Amino acid sequence: MIYNIRAILDTEEDVFRDIAIRDTDTLEDLHQSLINAFGFDGMEMASFYTCDDRWNQEDEIPLFDTGDEPGQVQTMNDYSLLELLHEDHTKIIYVYDFLNMWTFLVELASITEEQVGVVYPELMHAHGVLPESAPNAQFESDGTENNPYADFEDDYDEDDFDQEDEFGGEHYEDLGFEDNWN
C-alpha cells in the first residue's frame, strides 16, 4: 500500500509537502524524503516523535543509536511506516537539526494502491517556501508539569557570601593563573 503523507512546517505561513511512500518503507526512508522535499542538505541530526491526536510529543525515534550500548535504542531504520502510522494513529512529529529545531507535523492523509510505473517515494505536491531560518517554537507551559524544579525557591542572596575565597585571594586573582593560561 502507498501512504500519502503531508509534512507541515510548524509555522504561521502555509509550508507543506505531500509525499507518496510505501507503507513498508522505514522512518529513515521518510526522513530522506523529507530532507529532499524541503531542500535540506541532510547533514544534521533528526528524530521522529510519536504523539497523540493533539500533537503532544511522546517517544523519540532518532536517526542514530544514541544509547550507551550498541542496539540499546531503536532507530528510524528499525521501524516501518506501517508499524507507526495507520488509520487509528495518523500523526508523528519530525524534528530536523537540533540547533535550529525545524519542526514538522507529519500526518497520514490517505492510503492508496501502488501505481505501476511510479517511483516511490514521490514528492506529489509542494506548497510554500521554506523560510531562511527555522521558526521559533512556541512552548506553552505553566512551568510545573514537566519541570522537576518548579517548586524550588531560589534563596540565593549575594550579600550572604564573602568575596574572600578559601585560598585567601579575592576573586581567585591570587592563584597565579595568567589571562591566557591555555
Tab-separated table of C-alpha atoms in Angstrom:
chain	number	residue	atom	x	y	z
A	1	MET	CA	0.000	0.000	0.000
A	2	ILE	CA	1.015	3.609	-0.521
A	3	TYR	CA	0.870	6.160	2.249
A	4	ASN	CA	0.101	9.706	1.178
A	5	ILE	CA	1.773	11.809	3.835
A	6	ARG	CA	1.631	15.549	4.427
A	7	ALA	CA	4.510	17.197	6.304
A	8	ILE	CA	3.667	20.684	7.542
A	9	LEU	CA	6.291	23.101	8.833
A	10	ASP	CA	5.193	24.314	12.257
A	11	THR	CA	4.909	27.996	11.321
A	12	GLU	CA	2.315	30.704	10.676
A	13	GLU	CA	2.712	30.533	6.880
A	14	ASP	CA	1.498	27.529	4.922
A	15	VAL	CA	4.570	25.447	4.082
A	16	PHE	CA	3.980	21.766	3.423
A	17	ARG	CA	4.966	18.852	1.225
A	18	ASP	CA	2.876	15.853	0.181
A	19	ILE	CA	4.818	12.621	-0.258
A	20	ALA	CA	3.678	9.218	-1.512
A	21	ILE	CA	5.699	6.408	0.072
A	22	ARG	CA	5.298	2.656	0.530
A	23	ASP	CA	3.911	1.554	3.889
A	24	THR	CA	6.784	-0.956	4.126
A	25	ASP	CA	9.428	1.793	3.858
A	26	THR	CA	11.184	2.812	7.067
A	27	LEU	CA	11.115	6.044	9.007
A	28	GLU	CA	14.639	6.578	7.688
A	29	ASP	CA	13.245	6.430	4.143
A	30	LEU	CA	10.663	9.039	5.141
A	31	HIS	CA	13.421	11.134	6.727
A	32	GLN	CA	15.372	11.062	3.439
A	33	SER	CA	12.229	12.005	1.531
A	34	LEU	CA	11.575	14.939	3.856
A	35	ILE	CA	15.095	16.370	3.651
A	36	ASN	CA	14.919	16.124	-0.140
A	37	ALA	CA	11.421	17.613	-0.339
A	38	PHE	CA	12.316	20.594	1.857
A	39	GLY	CA	15.804	21.099	0.382
A	40	PHE	CA	17.926	20.335	3.451
A	41	ASP	CA	21.474	19.067	2.999
A	42	GLY	CA	20.919	16.050	5.265
A	43	MET	CA	23.993	16.741	7.383
A	44	GLU	CA	22.138	17.360	10.653
A	45	MET	CA	20.664	15.052	13.263
A	46	ALA	CA	16.962	14.342	13.188
A	47	SER	CA	14.323	12.439	15.119
A	48	PHE	CA	10.728	11.422	14.791
A	49	TYR	CA	8.480	11.525	17.829
A	50	THR	CA	5.326	9.593	18.412
A	51	CYS	CA	2.479	11.794	19.553
A	52	ASP	CA	-1.166	11.713	20.487
A	53	ASP	CA	-4.057	13.119	18.448
A	54	ARG	CA	-3.356	16.617	19.801
A	55	TRP	CA	0.319	16.551	18.707
A	56	ASN	CA	1.613	16.107	22.258
A	57	GLN	CA	5.104	14.698	21.864
A	58	GLU	CA	5.800	11.243	23.283
A	59	ASP	CA	8.644	8.809	22.439
A	60	GLU	CA	11.722	9.757	20.408
A	61	ILE	CA	12.907	7.683	17.444
A	62	PRO	CA	16.362	9.024	16.498
A	63	LEU	CA	18.256	8.718	13.247
A	64	PHE	CA	21.212	7.103	15.038
A	65	ASP	CA	21.537	4.890	18.104
A	66	THR	CA	22.418	7.275	20.935
A	67	GLY	CA	22.382	4.677	23.700
A	68	ASP	CA	25.307	3.745	25.912
A	69	GLU	CA	25.415	0.271	24.378
A	70	PRO	CA	25.003	-0.502	20.655
A	71	GLY	CA	21.493	-1.686	19.849
A	72	GLN	CA	20.055	-0.241	23.033
A	73	VAL	CA	17.990	2.397	21.201
A	74	GLN	CA	15.755	1.613	18.253
A	75	THR	CA	16.349	3.984	15.355
A	76	MET	CA	14.390	5.201	12.338
A	77	ASN	CA	15.667	2.256	10.313
A	78	ASP	CA	14.089	-0.177	12.821
A	79	TYR	CA	10.517	0.998	12.162
A	80	SER	CA	8.415	0.573	9.052
A	81	LEU	CA	5.809	3.257	8.462
A	82	LEU	CA	3.153	0.577	8.821
A	83	GLU	CA	4.248	-0.022	12.429
A	84	LEU	CA	3.663	3.590	13.474
A	85	LEU	CA	1.108	5.044	11.101
A	86	HIS	CA	-2.296	3.550	10.344
A	87	GLU	CA	-5.941	4.563	10.306
A	88	ASP	CA	-6.110	4.713	14.114
A	89	HIS	CA	-2.826	6.581	14.568
A	90	THR	CA	-2.111	9.111	11.829
A	91	LYS	CA	0.323	11.604	13.386
A	92	ILE	CA	4.029	11.831	14.172
A	93	ILE	CA	6.385	14.763	14.679
A	94	TYR	CA	9.652	15.230	12.784
A	95	VAL	CA	12.474	17.453	14.033
A	96	TYR	CA	15.468	18.204	11.821
A	97	ASP	CA	18.642	19.984	13.016
A	98	PHE	CA	18.518	20.211	16.795
A	99	LEU	CA	20.342	23.548	16.830
A	100	ASN	CA	17.674	25.206	14.696
A	101	MET	CA	14.760	22.891	15.556
A	102	TRP	CA	12.963	22.642	12.220
A	103	THR	CA	9.733	21.040	13.437
A	104	PHE	CA	7.241	19.351	11.134
A	105	LEU	CA	3.825	17.891	11.823
A	106	VAL	CA	3.619	14.717	9.750
A	107	GLU	CA	0.241	13.188	9.078
A	108	LEU	CA	-1.016	10.186	7.149
A	109	ALA	CA	-3.584	11.723	4.791
A	110	SER	CA	-4.692	8.621	2.898
A	111	ILE	CA	-3.810	5.078	1.928
A	112	THR	CA	-3.958	4.133	-1.758
A	113	GLU	CA	-2.931	1.351	-4.098
A	114	GLU	CA	0.539	1.372	-5.622
A	115	GLN	CA	0.559	2.761	-9.171
A	116	VAL	CA	2.510	0.874	-11.835
A	117	GLY	CA	5.416	2.887	-13.203
A	118	VAL	CA	5.637	5.338	-10.282
A	119	VAL	CA	8.938	5.519	-8.416
A	120	TYR	CA	8.344	5.746	-4.667
A	121	PRO	CA	8.846	7.738	-2.580
A	122	GLU	CA	7.402	10.509	-4.728
A	123	LEU	CA	7.020	14.209	-3.980
A	124	MET	CA	3.420	14.779	-5.051
A	125	HIS	CA	2.926	18.419	-4.094
A	126	ALA	CA	4.948	21.277	-2.639
A	127	HIS	CA	3.345	24.392	-1.199
A	128	GLY	CA	5.099	27.400	0.273
A	129	VAL	CA	8.721	28.397	0.533
A	130	LEU	CA	10.882	27.246	3.408
A	131	PRO	CA	11.991	30.324	5.390
A	132	GLU	CA	15.716	31.053	5.674
A	133	SER	CA	15.700	30.183	9.356
A	134	ALA	CA	13.594	27.846	11.441
A	135	PRO	CA	10.510	29.360	13.070
A	136	ASN	CA	10.725	29.853	16.808
A	137	ALA	CA	8.954	27.045	18.585
A	138	GLN	CA	6.257	28.226	20.942
A	139	PHE	CA	6.219	26.009	24.001
A	140	GLU	CA	3.421	26.913	26.349
A	141	SER	CA	3.519	25.726	29.910
A	142	ASP	CA	2.808	26.950	33.377
A	143	GLY	CA	6.276	25.698	34.254
A	144	THR	CA	5.189	22.950	36.594
A	145	GLU	CA	4.039	19.965	34.560
A	146	ASN	CA	7.431	18.885	33.216
A	147	ASN	CA	9.732	20.921	35.420
A	148	PRO	CA	11.099	18.960	38.372
A	149	TYR	CA	12.452	22.216	39.840
A	150	ALA	CA	9.196	24.174	39.665
A	151	ASP	CA	8.791	24.170	43.447
A	152	PHE	CA	12.419	25.104	44.084
A	153	GLU	CA	12.815	28.504	45.692
A	154	ASP	CA	15.962	30.419	44.910
A	155	ASP	CA	17.093	31.750	48.287
A	156	TYR	CA	20.468	32.868	46.971
A	157	ASP	CA	21.466	36.313	48.151
A	158	GLU	CA	24.826	37.773	47.134
A	159	ASP	CA	25.175	39.518	50.500
A	160	ASP	CA	25.289	36.108	52.208
A	161	PHE	CA	28.670	35.317	50.653
A	162	ASP	CA	32.035	36.820	51.489
A	163	GLN	CA	34.076	37.760	48.433
A	164	GLU	CA	37.162	36.310	50.111
A	165	ASP	CA	37.703	32.778	48.780
A	166	GLU	CA	39.128	29.833	50.716
A	167	PHE	CA	42.588	30.408	49.213
A	168	GLY	CA	42.829	33.891	50.663
A	169	GLY	CA	42.569	35.744	47.364
A	170	GLU	CA	39.707	37.855	46.242
A	171	HIS	CA	38.010	36.548	43.053
A	172	TYR	CA	40.761	33.951	42.513
A	173	GLU	CA	43.197	36.672	41.398
A	174	ASP	CA	45.999	35.403	43.630
A	175	LEU	CA	46.091	31.850	42.280
A	176	GLY	CA	48.773	32.660	39.718
A	177	PHE	CA	46.739	31.945	36.583
A	178	GLU	CA	47.605	34.175	33.700
A	179	ASP	CA	44.992	35.622	31.382
A	180	ASN	CA	45.881	33.252	28.548
A	181	TRP	CA	46.601	30.143	30.600
A	182	ASN	CA	45.676	27.602	27.892
